[in-house]
Coordinates of C-alpha atoms in Angstrom, one line a residue:
M1 CA 97.1 135.2 77.5
D2 CA 94.2 136.4 75.2
V3 CA 94.2 134.2 72.3
S4 CA 91.5 135.4 69.6
L5 CA 90.6 132.3 67.6
G6 CA 87.2 133.7 66.1
G7 CA 87.7 133.3 62.4
A8 CA 87.9 130.1 60.2
D9 CA 90.9 128.2 60.0
T10 CA 90.4 126.4 56.8
S11 CA 93.9 124.8 57.0
S12 CA 92.6 122.8 59.9
S13 CA 90.3 119.7 59.4
S14 CA 89.1 120.3 63.2
G15 CA 88.9 122.5 66.1
I16 CA 88.2 125.8 67.4
G17 CA 88.3 127.9 64.6
G18 CA 87.9 125.2 61.9
A19 CA 84.8 124.2 59.9
G20 CA 85.5 120.5 60.4
G21 CA 85.3 120.6 64.2
A22 CA 81.7 121.6 64.5
G23 CA 80.8 118.3 66.0
G24 CA 83.9 118.0 68.6
G25 CA 85.5 114.9 66.3
G26 CA 87.1 115.0 63.1
T27 CA 90.8 114.0 62.8
G28 CA 92.3 116.4 65.1
G29 CA 92.3 118.7 67.8
L30 CA 91.8 122.6 68.0
G31 CA 93.9 123.6 64.9
G32 CA 95.3 120.1 64.0
S33 CA 96.4 117.8 66.1
G34 CA 97.6 115.3 64.1
P35 CA 95.2 112.2 62.9
S36 CA 93.3 110.0 65.0
T37 CA 93.9 106.6 65.5
S38 CA 92.8 103.9 63.2
I39 CA 93.2 100.3 63.1
G40 CA 94.8 99.1 60.2
A41 CA 94.1 95.3 59.9
T42 CA 90.9 93.8 60.9
V43 CA 90.1 94.2 64.6
T44 CA 86.6 93.2 66.2
V45 CA 86.5 94.6 69.6
S46 CA 83.0 93.2 71.3
S47 CA 82.0 92.9 74.9
S48 CA 83.6 89.5 75.4
S49 CA 86.4 89.0 73.2
V50 CA 88.7 90.2 70.5
T51 CA 89.4 88.7 67.2
T52 CA 92.2 89.8 64.7
G53 CA 92.7 89.3 61.0
G54 CA 96.1 89.7 59.3
W55 CA 98.1 88.2 62.3
E56 CA 100.9 86.0 62.5
P57 CA 100.2 83.1 65.0
P58 CA 100.5 85.0 68.2
E59 CA 103.0 83.3 70.7
F60 CA 104.1 84.4 74.6
T61 CA 106.1 82.5 77.4
P62 CA 103.2 81.2 79.8
D63 CA 105.8 82.1 82.8
K64 CA 106.5 85.4 81.8
V65 CA 104.7 88.8 82.7
D66 CA 105.5 92.3 82.1
L67 CA 103.7 94.7 85.0
L68 CA 103.0 98.0 84.4
F69 CA 101.5 100.2 87.3
V70 CA 100.2 103.7 86.1
V71 CA 99.7 105.6 89.2
D72 CA 97.7 109.0 89.6
N73 CA 99.9 111.5 91.0
S74 CA 97.4 114.2 91.5
G75 CA 96.5 115.7 95.0
S76 CA 94.7 113.5 97.4
M77 CA 96.2 110.1 95.9
A78 CA 98.7 109.7 98.8
D79 CA 96.0 107.5 100.8
K80 CA 95.4 105.6 98.0
Q81 CA 99.0 104.4 97.2
E82 CA 99.3 103.3 100.7
V83 CA 96.3 101.1 100.3
L84 CA 97.7 99.8 97.5
R85 CA 101.5 99.4 98.8
L86 CA 99.7 97.4 101.5
A87 CA 98.1 95.1 99.2
L88 CA 101.6 94.3 97.4
A89 CA 103.2 91.4 99.4
D90 CA 99.7 89.4 98.8
F91 CA 99.8 90.1 95.2
V92 CA 103.4 89.3 94.6
S93 CA 103.0 85.9 96.3
G94 CA 99.6 85.0 94.3
I95 CA 101.9 85.7 91.0
T96 CA 105.0 83.7 92.1
N97 CA 103.9 81.3 94.6
P98 CA 100.1 80.3 93.7
T99 CA 98.2 78.6 96.1
C100 CA 97.8 74.7 95.7
V101 CA 94.2 73.2 95.9
D102 CA 92.9 69.8 96.4
P103 CA 90.3 68.3 93.7
T104 CA 87.8 70.1 95.7
G105 CA 89.5 73.5 95.0
S106 CA 90.0 73.8 98.8
P107 CA 93.8 74.8 99.6
V108 CA 95.9 72.2 101.1
D109 CA 97.2 72.6 104.5
E110 CA 101.2 72.2 103.5
Q111 CA 101.9 75.0 100.9
P112 CA 104.9 75.2 99.0
L113 CA 107.8 77.9 100.2
S114 CA 108.1 78.8 96.5
G115 CA 106.7 78.7 93.1
L116 CA 109.7 76.5 91.9
S117 CA 108.2 73.5 94.3
A118 CA 106.0 71.4 93.4
C119 CA 102.4 71.0 95.2
P120 CA 101.6 68.2 97.8
E121 CA 100.7 64.8 96.0
G122 CA 97.2 65.1 94.5
A123 CA 97.3 68.8 94.6
L124 CA 97.6 71.6 91.8
R125 CA 98.1 74.7 91.7
V126 CA 95.3 77.4 90.8
R127 CA 97.6 79.0 88.0
T128 CA 101.1 78.8 86.7
P129 CA 103.4 80.1 88.7
V130 CA 105.4 83.5 87.4
N131 CA 109.1 83.0 87.1
D132 CA 110.0 85.9 85.2
M133 CA 108.3 89.3 85.4
H134 CA 109.3 92.7 84.8
I135 CA 107.3 95.5 86.7
G136 CA 107.7 98.9 86.2
V137 CA 105.9 101.9 87.8
I138 CA 104.7 105.1 85.6
S139 CA 102.5 108.4 86.9
S140 CA 99.6 110.3 85.3
S141 CA 101.6 113.6 84.9
L142 CA 102.6 114.5 81.3
G143 CA 102.5 118.4 82.1
G144 CA 100.5 121.1 80.7
H145 CA 100.5 120.3 76.8
G146 CA 102.0 123.7 75.9
S147 CA 99.9 125.8 78.6
G148 CA 101.1 127.3 81.4
A149 CA 99.6 124.8 83.9
C150 CA 101.5 122.2 85.3
S151 CA 105.1 123.7 84.6
P152 CA 108.1 121.7 86.1
T153 CA 109.7 124.5 87.6
T154 CA 106.7 124.8 90.1
S155 CA 107.1 120.8 90.8
P156 CA 109.4 118.5 89.6
S157 CA 106.8 115.7 89.1
N158 CA 104.4 117.6 87.0
D159 CA 105.7 116.4 84.3
D160 CA 106.9 112.5 84.3
K161 CA 106.7 112.3 80.6
A162 CA 105.6 108.7 81.0
H163 CA 109.1 107.6 82.3
L164 CA 109.6 104.9 84.6
L165 CA 109.7 105.7 88.3
A166 CA 111.6 104.6 91.1
R167 CA 112.3 107.8 93.5
S168 CA 112.3 108.0 97.1
N169 CA 111.4 111.6 97.0
P170 CA 107.3 111.8 96.7
N171 CA 107.8 115.7 95.7
G172 CA 109.9 114.5 92.5
G173 CA 113.0 114.2 91.4
E174 CA 115.7 111.6 89.9
N175 CA 115.3 107.8 90.6
D176 CA 117.4 106.9 93.2
L177 CA 115.6 103.7 94.4
P178 CA 117.0 100.6 93.4
T179 CA 115.8 99.0 90.3
Y180 CA 117.3 96.2 88.0
Q181 CA 120.6 97.6 86.5
D182 CA 119.5 101.2 87.0
R183 CA 116.9 100.8 84.1
G184 CA 113.9 102.0 86.0
F185 CA 112.3 98.5 86.8
L186 CA 112.3 95.1 88.9
V187 CA 113.1 92.2 87.7
W188 CA 111.6 89.0 89.6
D189 CA 113.9 86.2 88.4
A190 CA 112.7 83.0 90.3
T191 CA 115.2 80.5 88.4
G192 CA 118.2 82.9 88.1
S193 CA 118.2 83.1 84.3
H194 CA 119.0 86.8 83.8
D195 CA 122.7 88.0 83.8
P196 CA 123.1 89.1 86.2
A197 CA 120.0 87.8 88.0
G198 CA 117.0 89.7 89.7
D199 CA 115.0 89.3 92.6
S200 CA 114.3 86.1 93.8
N201 CA 112.7 86.7 97.3
P202 CA 109.3 87.9 96.8
V203 CA 109.1 89.8 100.3
A204 CA 112.0 91.7 99.1
L205 CA 110.6 92.1 95.8
A206 CA 107.4 93.6 97.5
T207 CA 109.0 95.6 99.4
K208 CA 111.0 97.3 96.7
L209 CA 107.7 97.8 94.8
G210 CA 106.0 99.1 97.6
N211 CA 108.6 102.0 98.0
I212 CA 108.6 102.8 94.4
V213 CA 104.6 103.2 94.3
Q214 CA 104.8 105.6 97.6
G215 CA 107.5 107.6 95.8
V216 CA 104.9 108.4 92.9
G217 CA 103.7 110.7 95.4
Q218 CA 100.3 113.5 95.2
T219 CA 102.1 116.6 93.9
G220 CA 101.9 115.6 89.8
C221 CA 99.7 117.5 87.4
G222 CA 95.9 117.8 88.2
F223 CA 95.2 117.3 84.4
E224 CA 96.0 113.4 85.3
A225 CA 96.2 111.7 82.2
P226 CA 96.6 107.9 83.0
L227 CA 95.7 106.5 79.4
E228 CA 97.8 108.9 77.7
S229 CA 100.7 108.2 79.8
L230 CA 100.5 104.2 79.7
Y231 CA 99.9 105.1 75.6
R232 CA 103.2 107.0 75.4
F233 CA 105.0 104.7 77.6
L234 CA 103.8 101.3 75.8
V235 CA 102.6 102.4 72.3
D236 CA 103.4 105.9 71.0
P237 CA 105.8 105.1 67.8
E238 CA 107.2 108.9 68.3
P239 CA 106.9 109.9 71.8
Y240 CA 107.3 113.9 71.6
Q241 CA 110.6 115.1 73.3
T242 CA 109.0 118.9 73.7
I243 CA 106.0 121.0 73.2
A244 CA 105.9 124.4 72.4
L245 CA 104.0 127.2 71.2
Q246 CA 104.6 128.3 67.8
G247 CA 102.1 131.2 67.7
D248 CA 99.1 130.0 69.2
L249 CA 99.6 126.4 68.2
A250 CA 101.2 123.7 70.5
V251 CA 103.9 121.7 68.3
P252 CA 105.3 118.8 69.7
A253 CA 108.9 118.5 68.4
G254 CA 111.7 115.5 68.8
I255 CA 111.8 112.0 70.1
D256 CA 112.0 111.3 73.6
Q257 CA 114.8 108.8 73.5
T258 CA 114.4 108.0 77.2
V259 CA 111.0 106.4 76.4
L260 CA 111.8 104.3 73.4
Q261 CA 114.7 102.9 75.2
Q262 CA 112.8 102.2 78.5
R263 CA 110.3 100.5 76.3
K264 CA 112.6 98.3 74.8
D265 CA 114.2 97.5 77.8
F266 CA 111.0 96.7 79.6
L267 CA 108.4 95.0 77.4
R268 CA 109.3 91.8 75.8
P269 CA 107.9 90.5 72.9
D270 CA 106.5 87.1 74.4
S271 CA 105.2 88.1 78.2
L272 CA 101.9 88.5 79.2
L273 CA 101.4 92.0 79.4
L274 CA 99.3 92.9 82.7
I275 CA 98.5 97.0 83.2
V276 CA 97.2 97.9 86.7
M277 CA 95.9 101.6 86.8
L278 CA 95.3 103.4 90.3
S279 CA 93.1 106.7 89.7
D280 CA 90.9 108.3 91.9
E281 CA 89.4 110.9 89.1
N282 CA 88.4 110.7 85.9
D283 CA 90.9 110.4 83.0
C284 CA 92.2 113.8 81.5
S285 CA 94.2 112.8 78.5
I286 CA 94.4 116.3 76.4
R287 CA 94.7 116.1 72.8
E288 CA 98.8 116.7 71.8
G289 CA 99.2 119.9 69.6
G290 CA 97.1 122.5 67.9
R291 CA 94.8 124.7 70.5
N292 CA 93.7 121.7 72.5
Y293 CA 96.2 123.2 75.1
L294 CA 93.8 125.7 76.0
V295 CA 91.8 123.6 78.3
A296 CA 94.7 123.6 80.4
E297 CA 95.5 127.1 79.8
T298 CA 95.9 129.5 83.2
R299 CA 98.4 132.4 82.3
N300 CA 96.5 135.7 82.6
G301 CA 93.3 134.4 84.1
F302 CA 92.5 132.8 80.5
R303 CA 88.8 131.4 80.1
L304 CA 87.3 129.6 77.7
W305 CA 84.8 130.5 75.1
R306 CA 80.9 129.7 75.7
P307 CA 79.3 127.2 73.9
R308 CA 76.3 127.5 71.6
S309 CA 73.1 127.2 73.2
E310 CA 72.4 123.5 71.8
C311 CA 75.1 122.1 73.7
A312 CA 73.2 122.4 77.3
T313 CA 70.1 120.3 75.6
D314 CA 71.9 117.8 73.3
P315 CA 75.9 118.0 73.1
N316 CA 75.6 115.5 70.3
D317 CA 73.4 118.2 68.3
P318 CA 75.7 119.0 64.9
C319 CA 75.5 122.6 65.8
C320 CA 76.6 122.2 69.4
R321 CA 80.0 123.9 68.7
S322 CA 82.4 126.5 70.4
C323 CA 81.5 130.0 70.1
T324 CA 84.8 130.5 68.4
Q325 CA 84.2 127.5 65.9
D326 CA 83.1 128.4 62.4
Q327 CA 79.4 128.5 62.8
T328 CA 78.7 127.6 59.0
G329 CA 74.9 126.1 59.0
C330 CA 73.8 126.6 62.3
P331 CA 71.3 129.6 63.1
E332 CA 72.6 132.8 64.5
D333 CA 73.0 132.2 68.3
P334 CA 72.8 135.3 70.5
T335 CA 74.8 133.2 73.6
C336 CA 78.1 133.9 71.0
A337 CA 77.9 137.5 71.0
G338 CA 80.8 138.8 73.0
A339 CA 82.4 142.4 73.3
D340 CA 84.4 143.9 70.3
G341 CA 83.0 141.2 67.6
F342 CA 84.7 138.3 69.3
A343 CA 83.0 135.1 71.0
A344 CA 81.8 135.6 74.5
R345 CA 84.0 133.8 76.9
L346 CA 82.7 132.1 80.2
S347 CA 83.1 133.5 83.6
A348 CA 85.5 132.3 86.5
A349 CA 82.5 130.5 88.2
E350 CA 81.1 128.8 84.7
D351 CA 85.0 127.7 84.0
P352 CA 86.9 126.9 87.2
V353 CA 90.5 125.3 86.0
S354 CA 90.0 122.5 87.9
L355 CA 87.0 121.2 86.1
R356 CA 88.0 121.5 82.9
C357 CA 88.2 118.0 82.0
W358 CA 84.3 117.6 83.4
D359 CA 81.4 117.4 80.8
Q360 CA 83.6 119.3 78.2
K361 CA 81.1 119.3 75.2
R362 CA 78.3 120.3 77.1
R363 CA 80.7 123.1 78.8
F364 CA 82.7 124.2 76.1
G365 CA 81.0 122.9 72.5
F366 CA 84.6 120.6 72.0
D367 CA 86.1 117.7 73.5
F368 CA 89.6 118.5 73.8
L369 CA 90.5 114.8 75.2
Y370 CA 91.4 112.1 73.1
P371 CA 88.8 109.4 72.4
I372 CA 88.7 106.1 74.5
E373 CA 89.1 104.1 71.0
R374 CA 92.8 105.5 70.9
Y375 CA 93.4 103.1 73.8
T376 CA 91.0 100.0 72.9
Q377 CA 92.9 100.2 69.8
A378 CA 96.3 100.5 71.2
L379 CA 95.6 97.5 73.5
S380 CA 94.1 95.4 70.3
S381 CA 95.3 96.6 67.0
P382 CA 98.8 95.5 65.0
T383 CA 98.9 98.8 63.4
V384 CA 99.1 102.3 65.2
M385 CA 99.5 106.1 63.4
D386 CA 102.8 107.5 63.9
R387 CA 102.8 111.5 63.8
N388 CA 102.2 111.8 60.3
G389 CA 99.5 109.3 60.1
D390 CA 101.0 106.6 58.9
L391 CA 100.2 103.2 60.0
V392 CA 103.1 101.8 61.5
P393 CA 103.3 98.6 63.8
N394 CA 102.0 98.6 67.0
P395 CA 105.0 98.3 69.6
I396 CA 102.8 96.3 72.1
F397 CA 102.9 93.2 69.4
S398 CA 106.0 93.9 68.2
D399 CA 109.5 92.4 68.3
L400 CA 111.3 95.6 69.7
D401 CA 114.8 93.9 69.8
P402 CA 115.2 91.8 66.6
E403 CA 118.8 91.0 67.2
D404 CA 118.3 89.1 70.3
D405 CA 117.1 85.4 69.8
N406 CA 113.6 85.7 71.1
S407 CA 111.2 86.3 67.8
R408 CA 107.9 85.7 69.8
T409 CA 105.2 88.1 69.8
R410 CA 102.2 88.7 71.8
G411 CA 98.7 88.6 70.6
P412 CA 95.6 90.8 72.3
Q413 CA 94.4 88.2 74.2
H414 CA 97.6 88.4 76.4
I415 CA 97.2 91.7 77.7
V416 CA 94.9 92.4 80.7
F417 CA 93.8 95.8 81.8
T418 CA 92.9 96.7 85.3
G419 CA 91.1 99.8 86.2
V420 CA 91.0 100.4 89.9
V421 CA 89.0 103.8 89.9
G422 CA 86.5 105.9 91.2
V423 CA 83.3 103.9 91.3
P424 CA 81.6 102.2 94.7
W425 CA 82.8 98.7 95.3
Q426 CA 78.8 97.7 96.0
D427 CA 78.3 98.3 92.1
L428 CA 81.3 95.5 91.4
A429 CA 80.9 93.6 94.1
R430 CA 79.0 90.0 93.8
L431 CA 75.6 89.8 95.0
D432 CA 74.5 87.4 97.8
A433 CA 71.3 85.3 97.9
N434 CA 69.3 88.3 99.1
G435 CA 70.6 90.4 96.3
Q436 CA 72.9 92.3 98.4
P437 CA 76.8 93.3 97.7
D438 CA 79.1 90.9 99.2
L439 CA 82.6 90.8 98.7
L440 CA 82.5 87.7 101.2
G441 CA 79.8 85.3 100.1
G442 CA 78.7 86.9 97.0
L443 CA 77.6 84.3 94.5
N444 CA 79.7 83.8 91.2
Q445 CA 77.6 83.0 87.8
D446 CA 77.9 79.3 88.6
G447 CA 75.7 80.1 91.8
L448 CA 78.8 79.6 94.5
P449 CA 79.5 81.6 97.7
V450 CA 82.7 82.6 96.7
G451 CA 82.8 86.5 97.2
G452 CA 85.0 89.2 95.4
N453 CA 84.2 91.3 92.4
K454 CA 82.2 90.2 89.3
S455 CA 84.2 88.9 86.4
A456 CA 83.8 90.8 83.0
E457 CA 81.3 88.2 82.0
E458 CA 79.2 88.8 85.2
L459 CA 79.5 92.6 84.3
D460 CA 77.8 92.0 81.4
A461 CA 75.2 89.9 82.4
P462 CA 71.6 91.4 83.2
L463 CA 71.2 92.5 86.6
L464 CA 68.1 92.4 89.2
G465 CA 65.7 91.7 86.1
A466 CA 65.8 95.7 85.5
F467 CA 68.9 96.4 83.9
S468 CA 70.6 95.0 80.7
S469 CA 74.1 94.9 82.4
T470 CA 76.0 96.2 85.5
W471 CA 77.6 98.9 82.7
E472 CA 74.3 100.3 82.6
V473 CA 74.4 101.0 86.1
I474 CA 78.1 102.4 86.7
L475 CA 78.5 103.8 83.0
G476 CA 75.2 104.3 81.0
D477 CA 76.0 105.1 77.7
P478 CA 78.3 108.2 77.6
A479 CA 78.7 108.6 73.6
N480 CA 74.8 109.2 73.6
N481 CA 74.3 111.1 76.9
V482 CA 72.6 108.5 78.9
A483 CA 73.8 108.9 82.3
P484 CA 74.5 106.0 84.7
A485 CA 71.5 104.4 86.4
D486 CA 73.6 104.9 89.8
P487 CA 73.5 108.6 90.7
F488 CA 76.8 108.4 92.7
M489 CA 78.7 108.0 89.1
N490 CA 76.8 110.8 87.9
E491 CA 79.5 113.8 87.2
S492 CA 78.1 117.2 88.8
M493 CA 79.1 119.9 90.8
A494 CA 75.1 120.3 92.2
P495 CA 74.0 117.7 94.8
R496 CA 72.5 114.5 93.0
S497 CA 69.3 112.8 93.8
G498 CA 68.4 109.5 93.2
A499 CA 69.0 105.9 95.1
N500 CA 71.9 103.4 94.2
P501 CA 69.6 100.7 92.4
I502 CA 71.7 97.5 93.6
T503 CA 71.8 98.6 97.4
G504 CA 69.2 101.0 97.8
D505 CA 71.1 103.6 99.2
H506 CA 69.8 107.0 98.8
T507 CA 71.6 110.2 98.2
V508 CA 71.6 113.2 101.0
P509 CA 70.9 116.5 100.2
P510 CA 73.6 118.5 102.0
S511 CA 70.7 120.3 104.2
A512 CA 69.0 117.0 105.3
T513 CA 69.9 114.4 108.3
G514 CA 71.1 110.9 107.1
W515 CA 74.1 109.1 105.7
N516 CA 74.6 106.6 103.0
A517 CA 77.4 103.8 103.2
I518 CA 78.4 104.6 99.5
N519 CA 79.8 108.4 99.5
G520 CA 78.3 109.5 103.0
R521 CA 76.3 112.6 101.7
E522 CA 76.3 115.3 99.2
Y523 CA 78.1 118.4 100.2
T524 CA 77.8 122.2 99.2
I525 CA 80.8 123.4 96.9
P526 CA 82.3 126.5 98.4
S527 CA 81.6 129.4 95.9
G528 CA 85.1 130.9 96.3
S529 CA 86.6 127.2 95.5
T530 CA 88.6 126.4 92.4
G531 CA 85.6 124.0 92.0
D532 CA 84.8 120.3 92.8
L533 CA 82.5 117.5 92.1
Q534 CA 80.5 115.5 94.0
Y535 CA 82.1 112.3 95.0
A536 CA 81.4 108.5 93.6
C537 CA 82.8 107.0 96.7
I538 CA 84.7 107.6 100.2
F539 CA 86.4 105.2 102.6
N540 CA 87.9 105.9 106.0
L541 CA 91.2 107.1 106.3
Q542 CA 93.7 105.0 108.4
E543 CA 94.9 107.9 110.1
E544 CA 93.0 111.3 110.3
R545 CA 95.0 114.4 109.8
L546 CA 94.7 118.1 110.6
C547 CA 94.0 120.2 107.3
D548 CA 96.1 123.3 109.0
G549 CA 98.3 125.7 106.8
M550 CA 101.3 123.2 105.8
A551 CA 98.9 120.1 105.1
M552 CA 99.2 118.9 101.4
S553 CA 95.7 117.8 99.5
C554 CA 93.7 118.2 102.3
D555 CA 89.8 118.8 101.8
C556 CA 88.6 120.2 105.1
R557 CA 90.2 123.7 105.4
D558 CA 88.6 126.4 107.1
I559 CA 85.9 128.2 104.4
V560 CA 86.3 132.3 104.3
G561 CA 82.9 133.8 104.8
D562 CA 79.2 132.7 105.6
E563 CA 79.3 129.5 103.9
V564 CA 79.3 126.3 106.0
N565 CA 82.0 123.3 105.7
D566 CA 79.8 120.3 105.0
N567 CA 82.3 118.1 103.4
P568 CA 81.6 114.3 104.2
L569 CA 85.3 114.1 104.2
C570 CA 85.4 116.0 107.3
E571 CA 85.0 115.2 111.0
P572 CA 81.6 116.7 112.4
E573 CA 82.1 119.7 114.6
S574 CA 80.1 118.4 117.5
G575 CA 78.8 114.6 118.4
N576 CA 79.6 111.2 116.6
D577 CA 76.9 111.4 114.2
P578 CA 78.5 111.9 110.8
G579 CA 74.6 112.2 109.3
D580 CA 73.5 115.4 111.3
P581 CA 73.7 118.4 109.0
Q582 CA 76.2 120.1 110.8
P583 CA 79.1 122.2 110.0
R584 CA 82.5 120.1 109.9
T585 CA 85.9 120.7 111.3
T586 CA 89.5 121.1 109.8
T587 CA 90.1 117.3 110.6
Q588 CA 90.3 114.9 107.5
V589 CA 88.7 111.5 108.5
N590 CA 87.5 110.1 105.0
A591 CA 89.2 109.7 101.5
K592 CA 87.4 110.3 98.1
A593 CA 86.6 109.3 94.7
Y594 CA 85.2 110.8 91.6
P595 CA 83.3 108.8 89.1
G596 CA 86.0 107.3 86.5
I597 CA 84.0 107.1 83.7
R598 CA 86.8 107.5 80.8
E599 CA 88.7 104.5 82.4
L600 CA 85.5 102.7 82.8
Q601 CA 84.5 102.8 79.1
L602 CA 87.7 101.3 78.5
L603 CA 87.3 98.6 80.6
Q604 CA 84.4 97.9 78.8
S605 CA 85.6 98.0 75.6
L606 CA 88.1 95.2 76.2
G607 CA 85.5 92.7 77.6
D608 CA 87.1 89.9 79.2
R609 CA 90.5 91.5 78.7
G610 CA 89.5 94.3 81.3
V611 CA 89.2 93.7 85.2
A612 CA 87.3 96.5 87.1
G613 CA 87.9 97.3 90.6
S614 CA 86.9 99.9 93.2
I615 CA 89.2 102.6 94.6
C616 CA 87.2 102.8 97.6
P617 CA 87.9 99.9 99.7
A618 CA 85.2 98.1 101.3
Q619 CA 87.4 98.3 105.1
I620 CA 90.6 99.0 106.3
E621 CA 90.4 97.8 109.5
D622 CA 90.9 93.8 109.4
P623 CA 94.2 93.1 107.6
S624 CA 93.1 89.3 107.9
S625 CA 89.8 89.4 105.9
P626 CA 89.5 88.7 102.4
D627 CA 87.6 92.1 101.8
Y628 CA 90.5 94.3 103.2
G629 CA 92.0 96.9 101.3
Y630 CA 92.5 96.6 97.6
R631 CA 92.5 92.2 98.0
P632 CA 89.3 92.0 96.7
I633 CA 90.1 93.7 93.1
M634 CA 94.3 92.1 93.2
N635 CA 92.4 88.7 93.4
S636 CA 90.0 89.5 90.6
V637 CA 93.7 90.2 88.7
L638 CA 95.0 86.8 90.0
D639 CA 91.7 85.0 88.7
R640 CA 92.0 86.5 85.2
L641 CA 95.7 85.6 85.1
S642 CA 94.6 81.7 85.9
T643 CA 92.8 82.0 82.4
A644 CA 95.5 83.7 80.7
L645 CA 98.4 81.9 82.0

């Protein structure tokens, strides 16, 4: 495929070939992908709260929850899905049968068998038991957006369309696992109020949910779009049925009635909406329509165009543009001179397809992804834009079935978003008296040794006397190109340098001897590979795996040529010291995660409605410990529900 976009496209307000796209913003995408999201009523999003104007007084039912899991199903996710599955029994129990505590806050010896039973005399539950719950699962795969990538004919799970999943085959296929009336989601029905009744055994419910999570698999699209998946399922007024090229433009068409029906069945207007997202990579929610699909294009060895030279030093420079965009108002740039008068293109080494979502403005001169504000507003605003740019009611804050007898509607305060993403657990854990991360005895804001992760208020608080907040450490200021203070959270192909400001752990160069407790060490990305980034964090696999010819999503395959495999995920070739700068074998012993920058941006924007967790667990060896697997982050969610319910 060779799409020439060298001339101006005055019909577009933004994008490659359009003068309005110079800064990479505008109202649409490359060649007009539709208007950006806008807030229809007064909505103020701060670090700690959401206030709204123009709302009817919101109402919700305190024991009713709609729980949506958004699970990344790209390669390398199976090990994280398994860790999540192991946490579900505790999580379900914590929601449906919360602990009874005495006046000092200590759990009493005799706990009730279910949430319908009363606590012993003098004891109270830590939160309201949830007796009515819908639980659904969607994946991160939305196909190639009109490009040749992620075709469903290659893998059925390349495009799950944000439909509810309940399949036993992790490689894709039809839903065949049991769900409530075959609607694609589970129903917790402690009191038997549904007709027919839903599940009332928490063990059976957790088992069913675990099977669904495991069936999501890891053969989905590598352009993972968990944020857009949740938007399409919960919010999009007109989720498209198909997207296809008309000339060189991708055009969404039709309405996906399956999404609309599943949304109507799943999402009650008066529930507390709890979203739990699990992803080990940065979000890649590509704008739909126009020429945005080109960022995912793979046909005929397609490569993107070079950016202007200003992008290398300041991606926010008004002249930081793609060489194929209109250059009006900017000096002539020899960087853009290509053959036959067309804009110069990047080489395969400069534009590996697997890294197309990384650092787009600097590398390409254009940001092909939806802005984070789209998702903040989706979880905050009473209105959103439809495909034509008209403001319409936001389904999250609407009564989707006005014919029933339930006319209550939730407000933004009835939404909790949880991101279990690529960030060192040490950055999110509460600190002990010595200033060290401690999931078992870390001090909360009242100085009590409760352990666990920092709350939203604690993430916003000054840190170590040197940083305005933990966000400065893990996120920096992406909008102004300010890097995170934690070097492990910098997205980079090249080995990074520096030390984690909380733990003091230094990055370890590939050629040096050493090992740190966060990502092991930096590694040499093979020149012949499809590209990779350095890891934010790693953790031990429960079972090592041999990366032979038949293994899926393995990171320890043989490297052809003279290069050496020094990947910290792989077992050392000799000896037991992983810190030795020695070649690695084809046995994988660790799992990986990359910096989840966009997911963290959304979490920060939601303030106390966001719950941040690390996808790299502190340990998976001792199931009885409070820091086992994803128990800390699930406990953080339960703590947040204690306030919300």
